[in-house]
């Protein structure tokens, strides 16, 4: 129903504003239900996702039997390519938060790297992440350890089946500016092909260069071990950095900075900084808060592939370094609201 229409009820004529408000509430209810921990039950498990993750972890367990230095090298390089360039830079800081602009070739490569990570399509990732920021640690947050528990926020939230309707609502509400873009439509249709194609290339290349054992080595190290390491690195951002660490800013959620997650996830562990100022490209806000992804962004800017980079850190409310939740802080809300303008209005 168009928001410009009016609906006649037995009581009164509903205005366009009332119609839009009701649609917004309906959408919210749909997403709250879709990401509620109660959805996790045996009859509602998405077995495609579950078996895929089990298979990847099983492959990683087999890796010691197929060790090679070439396999380890491919694992390390692909971990950086997919986790830092693909997820942290491409899916997260660029697509979800618009903290920079990328020239078309750089955008395409970043999206390919994200698809190779095995974390889904660019639009699904960005929409879910924007929902997380909009409802952070509140009802409707898809992966809050505060609303549920650490295991839910770390991995279990991925397992429930979700309806086509909830996916449509998620896209309509959180990434409406992306759904009609040809590049995003292309990756929506092909994201899985990039992942499986990458694995096939590793297997065949290794087989040609060193026989079947080398092929299997490149596959299990370059794909399985790399994906398991990258998965848990990024999942710790969802779980651990909302439970442990220190706070530089007074935010309205439980986000925290955790140094070891920042190391594992190329700077994403400075999570309280990020929630305070989500549109800012660098996640490290103190000189010793190392952010490897920010180094990559600076390199892209230096060679002209990234521009309009938002690198100025606004002055926000500082937080005392203690363990209690801070409910009154406003830092970061206006920045995220600017990203979500007319998206969640």
PDB file of C-alpha atoms in Angstrom, residues 81-255:
ATOM      1  CA  UNK A  81      42.251 -10.448   1.456  1.00  0.00           C
ATOM      2  CA  UNK A  82      38.855 -11.740   2.565  1.00  0.00           C
ATOM      3  CA  UNK A  83      38.653 -10.619   6.190  1.00  0.00           C
ATOM      4  CA  UNK A  84      40.355  -7.216   6.052  1.00  0.00           C
ATOM      5  CA  UNK A  85      39.777  -6.066   2.466  1.00  0.00           C
ATOM      6  CA  UNK A  86      36.522  -7.929   1.848  1.00  0.00           C
ATOM      7  CA  UNK A  87      34.667  -7.727   5.161  1.00  0.00           C
ATOM      8  CA  UNK A  88      36.248  -4.980   7.269  1.00  0.00           C
ATOM      9  CA  UNK A  89      36.882  -2.506   4.450  1.00  0.00           C
ATOM     10  CA  UNK A  90      34.383  -3.508   1.765  1.00  0.00           C
ATOM     11  CA  UNK A  91      31.261  -4.847   3.431  1.00  0.00           C
ATOM     12  CA  UNK A  92      31.637  -2.955   6.701  1.00  0.00           C
ATOM     13  CA  UNK A  93      33.234   0.465   6.529  1.00  0.00           C
ATOM     14  CA  UNK A  94      32.434   1.145   2.873  1.00  0.00           C
ATOM     15  CA  UNK A  95      29.074  -0.482   2.165  1.00  0.00           C
ATOM     16  CA  UNK A  96      27.421  -0.488   5.597  1.00  0.00           C
ATOM     17  CA  UNK A  97      28.641   2.865   6.921  1.00  0.00           C
ATOM     18  CA  UNK A  98      29.649   4.885   3.848  1.00  0.00           C
ATOM     19  CA  UNK A  99      32.817   6.029   5.583  1.00  0.00           C
ATOM     20  CA  UNK A 100      34.464   6.481   2.183  1.00  0.00           C
ATOM     21  CA  UNK A 101      33.764   6.313  -1.519  1.00  0.00           C
ATOM     22  CA  UNK A 102      35.497   3.852  -3.831  1.00  0.00           C
ATOM     23  CA  UNK A 103      36.186   4.025  -7.530  1.00  0.00           C
ATOM     24  CA  UNK A 104      34.268   1.348  -9.439  1.00  0.00           C
ATOM     25  CA  UNK A 105      37.249  -1.034  -9.903  1.00  0.00           C
ATOM     26  CA  UNK A 106      38.114  -0.882  -6.192  1.00  0.00           C
ATOM     27  CA  UNK A 107      34.476  -1.383  -5.225  1.00  0.00           C
ATOM     28  CA  UNK A 108      34.173  -4.434  -7.483  1.00  0.00           C
ATOM     29  CA  UNK A 109      37.350  -6.019  -6.104  1.00  0.00           C
ATOM     30  CA  UNK A 110      36.290  -5.312  -2.508  1.00  0.00           C
ATOM     31  CA  UNK A 111      32.917  -6.977  -3.126  1.00  0.00           C
ATOM     32  CA  UNK A 112      34.618 -10.009  -4.713  1.00  0.00           C
ATOM     33  CA  UNK A 113      36.879 -10.291  -1.668  1.00  0.00           C
ATOM     34  CA  UNK A 114      33.811 -10.111   0.564  1.00  0.00           C
ATOM     35  CA  UNK A 115      32.068 -12.865  -1.395  1.00  0.00           C
ATOM     36  CA  UNK A 116      35.187 -15.037  -1.065  1.00  0.00           C
ATOM     37  CA  UNK A 117      34.899 -14.728   2.722  1.00  0.00           C
ATOM     38  CA  UNK A 118      31.799 -16.918   2.814  1.00  0.00           C
ATOM     39  CA  UNK A 119      29.851 -14.390   4.905  1.00  0.00           C
ATOM     40  CA  UNK A 120      27.018 -13.966   2.424  1.00  0.00           C
ATOM     41  CA  UNK A 121      26.095 -11.361  -0.153  1.00  0.00           C
ATOM     42  CA  UNK A 122      27.080  -7.697   0.221  1.00  0.00           C
ATOM     43  CA  UNK A 123      23.482  -6.514   0.675  1.00  0.00           C
ATOM     44  CA  UNK A 124      22.586  -9.148   3.264  1.00  0.00           C
ATOM     45  CA  UNK A 125      25.711  -8.347   5.268  1.00  0.00           C
ATOM     46  CA  UNK A 126      25.179  -4.570   5.114  1.00  0.00           C
ATOM     47  CA  UNK A 127      21.462  -4.740   5.909  1.00  0.00           C
ATOM     48  CA  UNK A 128      21.998  -7.021   8.905  1.00  0.00           C
ATOM     49  CA  UNK A 129      24.806  -4.837  10.188  1.00  0.00           C
ATOM     50  CA  UNK A 130      22.761  -1.657   9.887  1.00  0.00           C
ATOM     51  CA  UNK A 131      19.980  -3.388  11.810  1.00  0.00           C
ATOM     52  CA  UNK A 132      22.536  -4.246  14.496  1.00  0.00           C
ATOM     53  CA  UNK A 133      23.544  -0.597  14.852  1.00  0.00           C
ATOM     54  CA  UNK A 134      19.946   0.620  14.799  1.00  0.00           C
ATOM     55  CA  UNK A 135      18.908  -1.795  17.570  1.00  0.00           C
ATOM     56  CA  UNK A 136      22.246  -2.385  19.258  1.00  0.00           C
ATOM     57  CA  UNK A 137      21.781  -4.450  22.441  1.00  0.00           C
ATOM     58  CA  UNK A 138      18.040  -3.790  22.304  1.00  0.00           C
ATOM     59  CA  UNK A 139      15.132  -5.939  21.195  1.00  0.00           C
ATOM     60  CA  UNK A 140      15.652  -6.545  17.483  1.00  0.00           C
ATOM     61  CA  UNK A 141      19.453  -6.669  17.547  1.00  0.00           C
ATOM     62  CA  UNK A 142      20.247  -9.774  15.469  1.00  0.00           C
ATOM     63  CA  UNK A 143      23.244 -10.814  17.584  1.00  0.00           C
ATOM     64  CA  UNK A 144      23.393  -9.218  21.003  1.00  0.00           C
ATOM     65  CA  UNK A 145      24.998 -11.157  23.880  1.00  0.00           C
ATOM     66  CA  UNK A 146      23.111  -8.863  26.244  1.00  0.00           C
ATOM     67  CA  UNK A 147      19.686  -9.831  24.883  1.00  0.00           C
ATOM     68  CA  UNK A 148      20.569 -13.533  24.746  1.00  0.00           C
ATOM     69  CA  UNK A 149      24.004 -15.017  25.494  1.00  0.00           C
ATOM     70  CA  UNK A 150      27.521 -15.172  24.133  1.00  0.00           C
ATOM     71  CA  UNK A 151      26.980 -18.301  22.053  1.00  0.00           C
ATOM     72  CA  UNK A 152      23.902 -16.828  20.385  1.00  0.00           C
ATOM     73  CA  UNK A 153      25.740 -13.648  19.417  1.00  0.00           C
ATOM     74  CA  UNK A 154      28.855 -15.534  18.335  1.00  0.00           C
ATOM     75  CA  UNK A 155      27.401 -18.188  16.022  1.00  0.00           C
ATOM     76  CA  UNK A 156      23.959 -19.570  16.921  1.00  0.00           C
ATOM     77  CA  UNK A 157      22.066 -16.584  15.490  1.00  0.00           C
ATOM     78  CA  UNK A 158      23.100 -17.806  12.024  1.00  0.00           C
ATOM     79  CA  UNK A 159      21.243 -21.127  12.288  1.00  0.00           C
ATOM     80  CA  UNK A 160      17.480 -20.353  12.334  1.00  0.00           C
ATOM     81  CA  UNK A 161      15.577 -20.324   9.059  1.00  0.00           C
ATOM     82  CA  UNK A 162      14.318 -16.886   8.118  1.00  0.00           C
ATOM     83  CA  UNK A 163      11.369 -16.233   5.882  1.00  0.00           C
ATOM     84  CA  UNK A 164      11.443 -14.573   2.492  1.00  0.00           C
ATOM     85  CA  UNK A 165       9.243 -11.860   3.979  1.00  0.00           C
ATOM     86  CA  UNK A 166      11.779 -10.995   6.684  1.00  0.00           C
ATOM     87  CA  UNK A 167      14.516 -10.802   4.051  1.00  0.00           C
ATOM     88  CA  UNK A 168      12.428  -8.446   1.945  1.00  0.00           C
ATOM     89  CA  UNK A 169      11.701  -6.263   4.965  1.00  0.00           C
ATOM     90  CA  UNK A 170      15.388  -6.229   5.896  1.00  0.00           C
ATOM     91  CA  UNK A 171      16.374  -5.056   2.415  1.00  0.00           C
ATOM     92  CA  UNK A 172      13.536  -2.533   2.110  1.00  0.00           C
ATOM     93  CA  UNK A 173      14.221  -0.959   5.470  1.00  0.00           C
ATOM     94  CA  UNK A 174      18.003  -1.032   5.662  1.00  0.00           C
ATOM     95  CA  UNK A 175      19.539  -1.062   2.166  1.00  0.00           C
ATOM     96  CA  UNK A 176      16.964   0.542  -0.157  1.00  0.00           C
ATOM     97  CA  UNK A 177      19.683   2.544  -1.902  1.00  0.00           C
ATOM     98  CA  UNK A 178      21.524  -0.662  -2.815  1.00  0.00           C
ATOM     99  CA  UNK A 179      18.791  -2.962  -4.118  1.00  0.00           C
ATOM    100  CA  UNK A 180      18.539  -1.326  -7.550  1.00  0.00           C
ATOM    101  CA  UNK A 181      22.266  -1.001  -8.148  1.00  0.00           C
ATOM    102  CA  UNK A 182      23.384  -3.339 -10.967  1.00  0.00           C
ATOM    103  CA  UNK A 183      26.617  -4.270  -9.190  1.00  0.00           C
ATOM    104  CA  UNK A 184      24.771  -5.234  -6.017  1.00  0.00           C
ATOM    105  CA  UNK A 185      22.216  -7.247  -7.998  1.00  0.00           C
ATOM    106  CA  UNK A 186      25.081  -9.038  -9.741  1.00  0.00           C
ATOM    107  CA  UNK A 187      26.714 -10.070  -6.470  1.00  0.00           C
ATOM    108  CA  UNK A 188      23.346 -11.010  -4.974  1.00  0.00           C
ATOM    109  CA  UNK A 189      23.061 -13.636  -7.707  1.00  0.00           C
ATOM    110  CA  UNK A 190      26.694 -14.752  -7.812  1.00  0.00           C
ATOM    111  CA  UNK A 191      28.160 -14.426  -4.300  1.00  0.00           C
ATOM    112  CA  UNK A 192      28.216 -18.189  -3.702  1.00  0.00           C
ATOM    113  CA  UNK A 193      29.826 -18.845  -7.095  1.00  0.00           C
ATOM    114  CA  UNK A 194      32.814 -16.700  -6.154  1.00  0.00           C
ATOM    115  CA  UNK A 195      33.354 -18.732  -2.985  1.00  0.00           C
ATOM    116  CA  UNK A 196      33.096 -22.149  -4.622  1.00  0.00           C
ATOM    117  CA  UNK A 197      35.031 -20.971  -7.659  1.00  0.00           C
ATOM    118  CA  UNK A 198      37.850 -19.798  -5.418  1.00  0.00           C
ATOM    119  CA  UNK A 199      38.008 -23.173  -3.707  1.00  0.00           C
ATOM    120  CA  UNK A 200      38.046 -24.985  -7.046  1.00  0.00           C
ATOM    121  CA  UNK A 201      40.905 -22.810  -8.306  1.00  0.00           C
ATOM    122  CA  UNK A 202      42.971 -23.628  -5.200  1.00  0.00           C
ATOM    123  CA  UNK A 203      42.330 -27.349  -5.583  1.00  0.00           C
ATOM    124  CA  UNK A 204      43.154 -27.457  -9.301  1.00  0.00           C
ATOM    125  CA  UNK A 205      46.182 -25.149  -9.045  1.00  0.00           C
ATOM    126  CA  UNK A 206      47.674 -27.196  -6.231  1.00  0.00           C
ATOM    127  CA  UNK A 207      47.017 -30.460  -8.074  1.00  0.00           C
ATOM    128  CA  UNK A 208      48.754 -29.159 -11.203  1.00  0.00           C
ATOM    129  CA  UNK A 209      51.743 -27.825  -9.275  1.00  0.00           C
ATOM    130  CA  UNK A 210      52.280 -30.654  -6.810  1.00  0.00           C
ATOM    131  CA  UNK A 211      49.809 -33.491  -7.174  1.00  0.00           C
ATOM    132  CA  UNK A 212      46.564 -34.258  -5.394  1.00  0.00           C
ATOM    133  CA  UNK A 213      47.982 -33.815  -1.883  1.00  0.00           C
ATOM    134  CA  UNK A 214      49.114 -30.293  -2.715  1.00  0.00           C
ATOM    135  CA  UNK A 215      45.679 -29.583  -4.190  1.00  0.00           C
ATOM    136  CA  UNK A 216      43.966 -30.753  -1.020  1.00  0.00           C
ATOM    137  CA  UNK A 217      46.493 -28.810   1.066  1.00  0.00           C
ATOM    138  CA  UNK A 218      45.730 -25.535  -0.701  1.00  0.00           C
ATOM    139  CA  UNK A 219      42.008 -26.224  -0.392  1.00  0.00           C
ATOM    140  CA  UNK A 220      41.872 -27.065   3.314  1.00  0.00           C
ATOM    141  CA  UNK A 221      44.367 -24.372   4.325  1.00  0.00           C
ATOM    142  CA  UNK A 222      43.405 -21.677   1.838  1.00  0.00           C
ATOM    143  CA  UNK A 223      39.680 -22.200   2.290  1.00  0.00           C
ATOM    144  CA  UNK A 224      38.721 -24.163   5.421  1.00  0.00           C
ATOM    145  CA  UNK A 225      41.372 -22.992   7.900  1.00  0.00           C
ATOM    146  CA  UNK A 226      41.276 -19.469   6.527  1.00  0.00           C
ATOM    147  CA  UNK A 227      37.471 -19.287   6.714  1.00  0.00           C
ATOM    148  CA  UNK A 228      37.268 -20.708  10.240  1.00  0.00           C
ATOM    149  CA  UNK A 229      39.884 -18.216  11.448  1.00  0.00           C
ATOM    150  CA  UNK A 230      38.162 -15.305   9.693  1.00  0.00           C
ATOM    151  CA  UNK A 231      34.708 -16.380  10.830  1.00  0.00           C
ATOM    152  CA  UNK A 232      35.616 -16.477  14.497  1.00  0.00           C
ATOM    153  CA  UNK A 233      37.635 -13.266  14.211  1.00  0.00           C
ATOM    154  CA  UNK A 234      34.581 -11.370  12.973  1.00  0.00           C
ATOM    155  CA  UNK A 235      32.158 -13.264  15.220  1.00  0.00           C
ATOM    156  CA  UNK A 236      34.178 -12.215  18.274  1.00  0.00           C
ATOM    157  CA  UNK A 237      33.278  -8.640  17.325  1.00  0.00           C
ATOM    158  CA  UNK A 238      29.602  -9.562  17.733  1.00  0.00           C
ATOM    159  CA  UNK A 239      30.094 -11.415  21.003  1.00  0.00           C
ATOM    160  CA  UNK A 240      33.256 -10.588  22.949  1.00  0.00           C
ATOM    161  CA  UNK A 241      33.348  -6.841  22.270  1.00  0.00           C
ATOM    162  CA  UNK A 242      29.884  -6.436  23.764  1.00  0.00           C
ATOM    163  CA  UNK A 243      30.954  -8.274  26.926  1.00  0.00           C
ATOM    164  CA  UNK A 244      34.569  -7.439  27.808  1.00  0.00           C
ATOM    165  CA  UNK A 245      37.006  -4.577  27.405  1.00  0.00           C
ATOM    166  CA  UNK A 246      37.200  -0.857  28.060  1.00  0.00           C
ATOM    167  CA  UNK A 247      35.170   2.100  26.818  1.00  0.00           C
ATOM    168  CA  UNK A 248      36.464   5.343  25.361  1.00  0.00           C
ATOM    169  CA  UNK A 249      32.962   6.691  24.741  1.00  0.00           C
ATOM    170  CA  UNK A 250      29.644   6.836  26.522  1.00  0.00           C
ATOM    171  CA  UNK A 251      27.382   4.967  24.084  1.00  0.00           C
ATOM    172  CA  UNK A 252      23.844   3.702  24.565  1.00  0.00           C
ATOM    173  CA  UNK A 253      24.858   0.074  24.069  1.00  0.00           C
ATOM    174  CA  UNK A 254      27.387  -2.249  25.712  1.00  0.00           C
ATOM    175  CA  UNK A 255      30.092  -1.972  23.045  1.00  0.00           C
TER     176      UNK A 255
END
